[in-house]
mmCIF file of C-alpha atoms in Angstrom:
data_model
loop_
_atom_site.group_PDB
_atom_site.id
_atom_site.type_symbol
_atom_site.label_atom_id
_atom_site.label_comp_id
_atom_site.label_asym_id
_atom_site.label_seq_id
_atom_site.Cartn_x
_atom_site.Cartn_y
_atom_site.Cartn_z
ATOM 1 C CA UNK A 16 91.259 83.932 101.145
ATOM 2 C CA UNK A 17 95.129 84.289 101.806
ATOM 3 C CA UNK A 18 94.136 87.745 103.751
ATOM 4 C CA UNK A 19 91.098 86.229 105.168
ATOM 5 C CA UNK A 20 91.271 82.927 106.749
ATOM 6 C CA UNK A 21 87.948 82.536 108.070
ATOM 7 C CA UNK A 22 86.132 84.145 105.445
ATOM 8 C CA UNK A 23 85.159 87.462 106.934
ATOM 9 C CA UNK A 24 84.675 88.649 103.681
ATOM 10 C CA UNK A 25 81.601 86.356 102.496
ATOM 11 C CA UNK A 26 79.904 86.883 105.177
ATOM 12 C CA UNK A 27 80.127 90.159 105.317
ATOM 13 C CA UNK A 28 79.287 90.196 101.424
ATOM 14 C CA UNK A 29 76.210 88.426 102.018
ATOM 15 C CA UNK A 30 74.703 90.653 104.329
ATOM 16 C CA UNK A 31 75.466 93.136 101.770
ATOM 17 C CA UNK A 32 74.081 91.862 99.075
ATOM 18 C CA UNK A 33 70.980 90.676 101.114
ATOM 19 C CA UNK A 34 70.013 94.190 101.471
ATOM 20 C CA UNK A 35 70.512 95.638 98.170
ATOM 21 C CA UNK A 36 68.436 92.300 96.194
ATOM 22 C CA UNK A 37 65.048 93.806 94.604
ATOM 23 C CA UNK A 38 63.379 93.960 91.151
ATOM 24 C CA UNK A 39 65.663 97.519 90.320
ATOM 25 C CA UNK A 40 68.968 96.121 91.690
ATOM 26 C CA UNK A 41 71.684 93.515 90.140
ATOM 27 C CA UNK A 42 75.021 92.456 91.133
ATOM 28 C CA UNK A 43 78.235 91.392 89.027
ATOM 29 C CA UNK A 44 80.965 89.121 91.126
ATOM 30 C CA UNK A 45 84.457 88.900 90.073
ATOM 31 C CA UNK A 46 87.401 87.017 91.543
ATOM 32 C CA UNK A 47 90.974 88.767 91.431
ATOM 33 C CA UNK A 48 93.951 86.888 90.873
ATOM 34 C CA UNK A 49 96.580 86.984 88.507
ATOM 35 C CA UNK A 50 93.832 86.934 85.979
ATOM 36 C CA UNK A 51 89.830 88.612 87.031
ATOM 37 C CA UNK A 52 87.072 85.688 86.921
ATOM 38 C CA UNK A 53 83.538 86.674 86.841
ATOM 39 C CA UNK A 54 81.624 84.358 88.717
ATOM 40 C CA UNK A 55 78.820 84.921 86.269
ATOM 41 C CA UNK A 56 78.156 86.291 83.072
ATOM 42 C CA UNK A 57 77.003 90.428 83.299
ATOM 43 C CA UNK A 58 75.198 91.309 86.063
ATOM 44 C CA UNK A 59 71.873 89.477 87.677
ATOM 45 C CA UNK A 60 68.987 89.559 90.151
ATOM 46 C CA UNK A 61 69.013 85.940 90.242
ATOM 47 C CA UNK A 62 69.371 84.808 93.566
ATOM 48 C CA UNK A 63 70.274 81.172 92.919
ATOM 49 C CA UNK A 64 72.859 82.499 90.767
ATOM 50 C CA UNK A 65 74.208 85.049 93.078
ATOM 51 C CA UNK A 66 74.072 82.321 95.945
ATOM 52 C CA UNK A 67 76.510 79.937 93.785
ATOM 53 C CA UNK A 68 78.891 82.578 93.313
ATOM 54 C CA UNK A 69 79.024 83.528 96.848
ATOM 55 C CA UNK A 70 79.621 79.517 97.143
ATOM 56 C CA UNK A 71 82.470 79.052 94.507
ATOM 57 C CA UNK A 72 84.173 82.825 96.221
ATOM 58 C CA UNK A 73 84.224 80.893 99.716
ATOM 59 C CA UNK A 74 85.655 77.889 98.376
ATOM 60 C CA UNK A 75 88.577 79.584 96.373
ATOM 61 C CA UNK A 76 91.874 79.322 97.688
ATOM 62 C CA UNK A 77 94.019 81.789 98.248
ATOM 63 C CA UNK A 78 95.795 83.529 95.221
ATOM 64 C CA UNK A 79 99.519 84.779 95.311
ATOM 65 C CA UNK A 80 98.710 87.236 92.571
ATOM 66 C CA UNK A 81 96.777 90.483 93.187
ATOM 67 C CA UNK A 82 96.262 91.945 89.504
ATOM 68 C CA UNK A 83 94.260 95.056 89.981
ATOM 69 C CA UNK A 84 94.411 96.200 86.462
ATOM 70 C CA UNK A 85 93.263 93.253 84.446
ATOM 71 C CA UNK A 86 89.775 93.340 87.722
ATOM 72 C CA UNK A 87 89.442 97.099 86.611
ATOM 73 C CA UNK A 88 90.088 95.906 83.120
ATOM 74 C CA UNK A 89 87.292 93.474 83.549
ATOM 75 C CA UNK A 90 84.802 94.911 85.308
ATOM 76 C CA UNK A 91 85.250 98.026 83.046
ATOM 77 C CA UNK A 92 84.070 95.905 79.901
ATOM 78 C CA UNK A 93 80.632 94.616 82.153
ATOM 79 C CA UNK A 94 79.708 98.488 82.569
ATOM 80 C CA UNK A 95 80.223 99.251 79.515
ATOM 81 C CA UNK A 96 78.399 96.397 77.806
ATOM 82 C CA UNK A 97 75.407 97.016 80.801
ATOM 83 C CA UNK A 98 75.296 100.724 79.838
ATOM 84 C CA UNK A 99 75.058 100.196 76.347
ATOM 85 C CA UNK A 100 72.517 97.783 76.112
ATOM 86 C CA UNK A 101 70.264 99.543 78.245
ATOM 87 C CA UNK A 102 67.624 102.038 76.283
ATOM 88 C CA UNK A 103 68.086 105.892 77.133
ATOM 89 C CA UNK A 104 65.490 105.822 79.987
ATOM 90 C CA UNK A 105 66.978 103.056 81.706
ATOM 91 C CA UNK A 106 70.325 104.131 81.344
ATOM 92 C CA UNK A 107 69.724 107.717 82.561
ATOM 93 C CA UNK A 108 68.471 105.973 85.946
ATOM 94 C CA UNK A 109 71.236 103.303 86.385
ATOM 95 C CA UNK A 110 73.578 103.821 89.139
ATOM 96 C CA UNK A 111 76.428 101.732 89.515
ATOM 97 C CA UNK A 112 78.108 101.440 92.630
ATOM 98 C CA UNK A 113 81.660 99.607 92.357
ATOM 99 C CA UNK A 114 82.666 98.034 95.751
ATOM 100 C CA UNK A 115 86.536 96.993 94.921
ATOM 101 C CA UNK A 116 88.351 94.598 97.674
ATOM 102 C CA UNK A 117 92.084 93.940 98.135
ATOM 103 C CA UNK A 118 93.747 91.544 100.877
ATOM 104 C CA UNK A 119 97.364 93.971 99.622
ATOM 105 C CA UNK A 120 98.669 95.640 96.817
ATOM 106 C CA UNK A 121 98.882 95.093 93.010
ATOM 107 C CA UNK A 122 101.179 91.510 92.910
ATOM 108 C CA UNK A 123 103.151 91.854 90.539
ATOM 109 C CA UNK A 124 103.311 95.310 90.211
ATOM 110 C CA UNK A 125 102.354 96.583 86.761
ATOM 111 C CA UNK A 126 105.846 97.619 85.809
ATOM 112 C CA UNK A 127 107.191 94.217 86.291
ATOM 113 C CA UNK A 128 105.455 92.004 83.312
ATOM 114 C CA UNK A 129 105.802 94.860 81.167
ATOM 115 C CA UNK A 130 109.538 95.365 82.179
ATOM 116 C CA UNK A 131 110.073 91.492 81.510
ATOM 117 C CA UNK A 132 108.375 91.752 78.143
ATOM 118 C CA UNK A 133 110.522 94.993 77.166
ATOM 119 C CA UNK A 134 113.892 92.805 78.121
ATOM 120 C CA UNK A 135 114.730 95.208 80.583
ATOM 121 C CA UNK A 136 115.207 94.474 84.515
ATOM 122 C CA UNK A 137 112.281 94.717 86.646
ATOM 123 C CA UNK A 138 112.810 97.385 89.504
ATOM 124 C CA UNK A 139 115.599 98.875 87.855
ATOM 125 C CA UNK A 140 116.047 102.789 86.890
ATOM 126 C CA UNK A 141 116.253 101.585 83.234
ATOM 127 C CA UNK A 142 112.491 99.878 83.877
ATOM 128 C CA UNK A 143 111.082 102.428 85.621
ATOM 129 C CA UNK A 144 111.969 105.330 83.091
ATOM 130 C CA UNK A 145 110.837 103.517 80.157
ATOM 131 C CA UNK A 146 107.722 102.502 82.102
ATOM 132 C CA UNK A 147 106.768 105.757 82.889
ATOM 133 C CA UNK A 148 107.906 107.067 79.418
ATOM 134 C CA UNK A 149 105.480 104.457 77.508
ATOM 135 C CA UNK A 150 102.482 105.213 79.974
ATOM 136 C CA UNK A 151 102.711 108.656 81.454
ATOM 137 C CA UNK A 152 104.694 110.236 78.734
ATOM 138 C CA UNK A 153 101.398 112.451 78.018
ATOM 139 C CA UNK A 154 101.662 113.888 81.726
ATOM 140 C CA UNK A 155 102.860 116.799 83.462
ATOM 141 C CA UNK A 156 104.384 117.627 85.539
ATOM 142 C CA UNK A 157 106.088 114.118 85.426
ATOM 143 C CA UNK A 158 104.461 111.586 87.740
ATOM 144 C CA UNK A 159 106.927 110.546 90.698
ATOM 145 C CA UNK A 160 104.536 106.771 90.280
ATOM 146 C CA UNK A 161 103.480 106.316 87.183
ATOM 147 C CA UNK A 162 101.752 103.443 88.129
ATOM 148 C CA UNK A 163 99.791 104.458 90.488
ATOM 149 C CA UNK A 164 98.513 107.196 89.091
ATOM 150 C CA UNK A 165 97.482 104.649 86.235
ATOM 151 C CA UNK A 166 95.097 103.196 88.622
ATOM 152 C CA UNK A 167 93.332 105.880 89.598
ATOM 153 C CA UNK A 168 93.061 107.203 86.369
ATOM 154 C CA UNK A 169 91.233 104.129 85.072
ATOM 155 C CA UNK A 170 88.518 104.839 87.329
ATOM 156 C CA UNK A 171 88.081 108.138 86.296
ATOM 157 C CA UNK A 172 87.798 107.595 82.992
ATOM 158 C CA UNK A 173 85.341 104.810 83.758
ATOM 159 C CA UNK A 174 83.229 107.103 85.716
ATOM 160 C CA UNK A 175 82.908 109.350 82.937
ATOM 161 C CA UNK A 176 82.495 107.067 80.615
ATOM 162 C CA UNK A 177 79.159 106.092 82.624
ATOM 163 C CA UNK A 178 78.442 109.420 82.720
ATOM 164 C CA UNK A 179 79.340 111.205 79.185
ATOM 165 C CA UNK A 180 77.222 108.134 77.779
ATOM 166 C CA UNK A 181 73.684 108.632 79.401
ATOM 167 C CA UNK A 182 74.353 106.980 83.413
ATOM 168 C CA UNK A 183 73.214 108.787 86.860
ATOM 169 C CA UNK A 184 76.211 107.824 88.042
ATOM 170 C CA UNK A 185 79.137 105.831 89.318
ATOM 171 C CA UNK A 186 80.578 105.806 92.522
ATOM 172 C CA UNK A 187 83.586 103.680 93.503
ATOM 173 C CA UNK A 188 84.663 102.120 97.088
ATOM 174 C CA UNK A 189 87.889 100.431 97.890
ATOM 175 C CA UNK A 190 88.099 98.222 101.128
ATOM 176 C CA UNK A 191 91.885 97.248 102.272
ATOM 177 C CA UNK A 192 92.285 94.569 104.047
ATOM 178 C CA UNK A 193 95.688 94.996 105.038
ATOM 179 C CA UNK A 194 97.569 97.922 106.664
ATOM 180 C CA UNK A 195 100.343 97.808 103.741
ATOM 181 C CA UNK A 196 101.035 101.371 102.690
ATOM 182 C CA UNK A 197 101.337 100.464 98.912
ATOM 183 C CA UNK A 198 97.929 99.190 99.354
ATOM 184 C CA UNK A 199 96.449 101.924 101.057
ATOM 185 C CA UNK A 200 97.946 104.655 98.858
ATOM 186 C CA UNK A 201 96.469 103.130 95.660
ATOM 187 C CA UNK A 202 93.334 101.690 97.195
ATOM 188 C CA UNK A 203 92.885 105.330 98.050
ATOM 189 C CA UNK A 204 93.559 106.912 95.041
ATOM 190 C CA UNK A 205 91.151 104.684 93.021
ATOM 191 C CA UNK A 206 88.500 105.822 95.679
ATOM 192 C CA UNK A 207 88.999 109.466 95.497
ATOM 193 C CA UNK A 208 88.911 109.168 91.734
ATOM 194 C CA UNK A 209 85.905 107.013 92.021
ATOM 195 C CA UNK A 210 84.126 109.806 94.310
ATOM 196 C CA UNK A 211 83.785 107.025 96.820
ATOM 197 C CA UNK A 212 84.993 105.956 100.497
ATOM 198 C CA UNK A 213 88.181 103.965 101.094
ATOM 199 C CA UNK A 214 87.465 101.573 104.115
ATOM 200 C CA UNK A 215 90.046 99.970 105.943
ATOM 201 C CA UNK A 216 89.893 97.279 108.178
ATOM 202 C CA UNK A 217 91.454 93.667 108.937
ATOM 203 C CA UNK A 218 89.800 90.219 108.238
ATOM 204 C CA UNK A 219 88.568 90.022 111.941
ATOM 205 C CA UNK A 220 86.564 93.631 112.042
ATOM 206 C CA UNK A 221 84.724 93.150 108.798
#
């Protein structure tokens, strides 16, 4: 809401979703902040339930955290747990189709907590060596940002996750709705790993 005032966004979701609601198609809502909220549990067909969620999304005030990993996190764990409780035919037909929007960039940035945690000093060389060393140590060459490559990693291994266990397919799309770089860069990444578009527009051309 902070990045879109007159919810754009809902709207704009709700056309969406108002073309892509038939017996072979379900939806899963989640809410970023500093912690992911499903709106409901899995994914459903159910339009009531679908409506409400648009609802409680529209009435949510804005949130000063951003935390991409723990909504990748999440919505990692409802694929999974769709996949595998689908039987083999199913499964080798599902198609999921991620569609992953950000108002700005990862707030707090992932070293940060972690830093905090470690008793070192967030933004410091100290942090951001033992960051990378912790996370990326497996990596070469040696990422310049660890962290962002982190991001678009987890979407790769999610998509082949789908994939090495029995899914068509998964194809991820970022939207940024901001024009800050850090946003862009890793909104792009997680596309690219995702095999999807990045789309980039402001509140008032959704």
């Amino acid at each position: 809401a902070e990045g879109d005032p007159a919810g754009h966004r809902i709207s704009t979701l709700s056309t969406f979703l108002g073309r892509h609601r038939g017996p072979n198609q379900a939806v899963s809502l989640l809410l970023m902040g500093a912690e992911a909220r499903p709106l409901f549990p899995g994914f459903s067909s159910d339009t009531v339930q679908i409506d409400a969620a648009l609802e409680a999304m529209a009435a949510s005030l804005g949130q000063a955290q951003r935390n991409y990993l723990d909504t990748l996190r999440v919505l990692t764990t409802i694929i999974e747990d769709d996949l595998l409780a689908s039987d083999p035919g199913t499964r080798s037909r599902t198609r999921y189709a991620v569609l992953f929007v950000a108002a700005g960039p990862p707030t707090p940035s992932m070293p940060i907590p972690w830093c905090i945690s470690q008793s070192l000093t967030p933004g410091s060389t100290e942090c951001q060596d033992a960051f990378t060393a912790s996370f990326c140590s497996t990596i070469t060459p040696k990422p310049t940002d660890c962290e962002r490559l982190l991001y678009g990693n987890t979407v790769a291994d999610l998509r082949s996750y789908v994939r090495d266990n029995g899914g068509q397919d998964l194809i991820f799309h970022t939207f940024a709705l901001s024009t800050d770089q850090r946003a862009l860069d890793v909104l792009g990444d997680m596309a690219r790993a995702g095999l999807g578009e990045q789309v980039n527009k402001t509140p008032a051309t959704l």
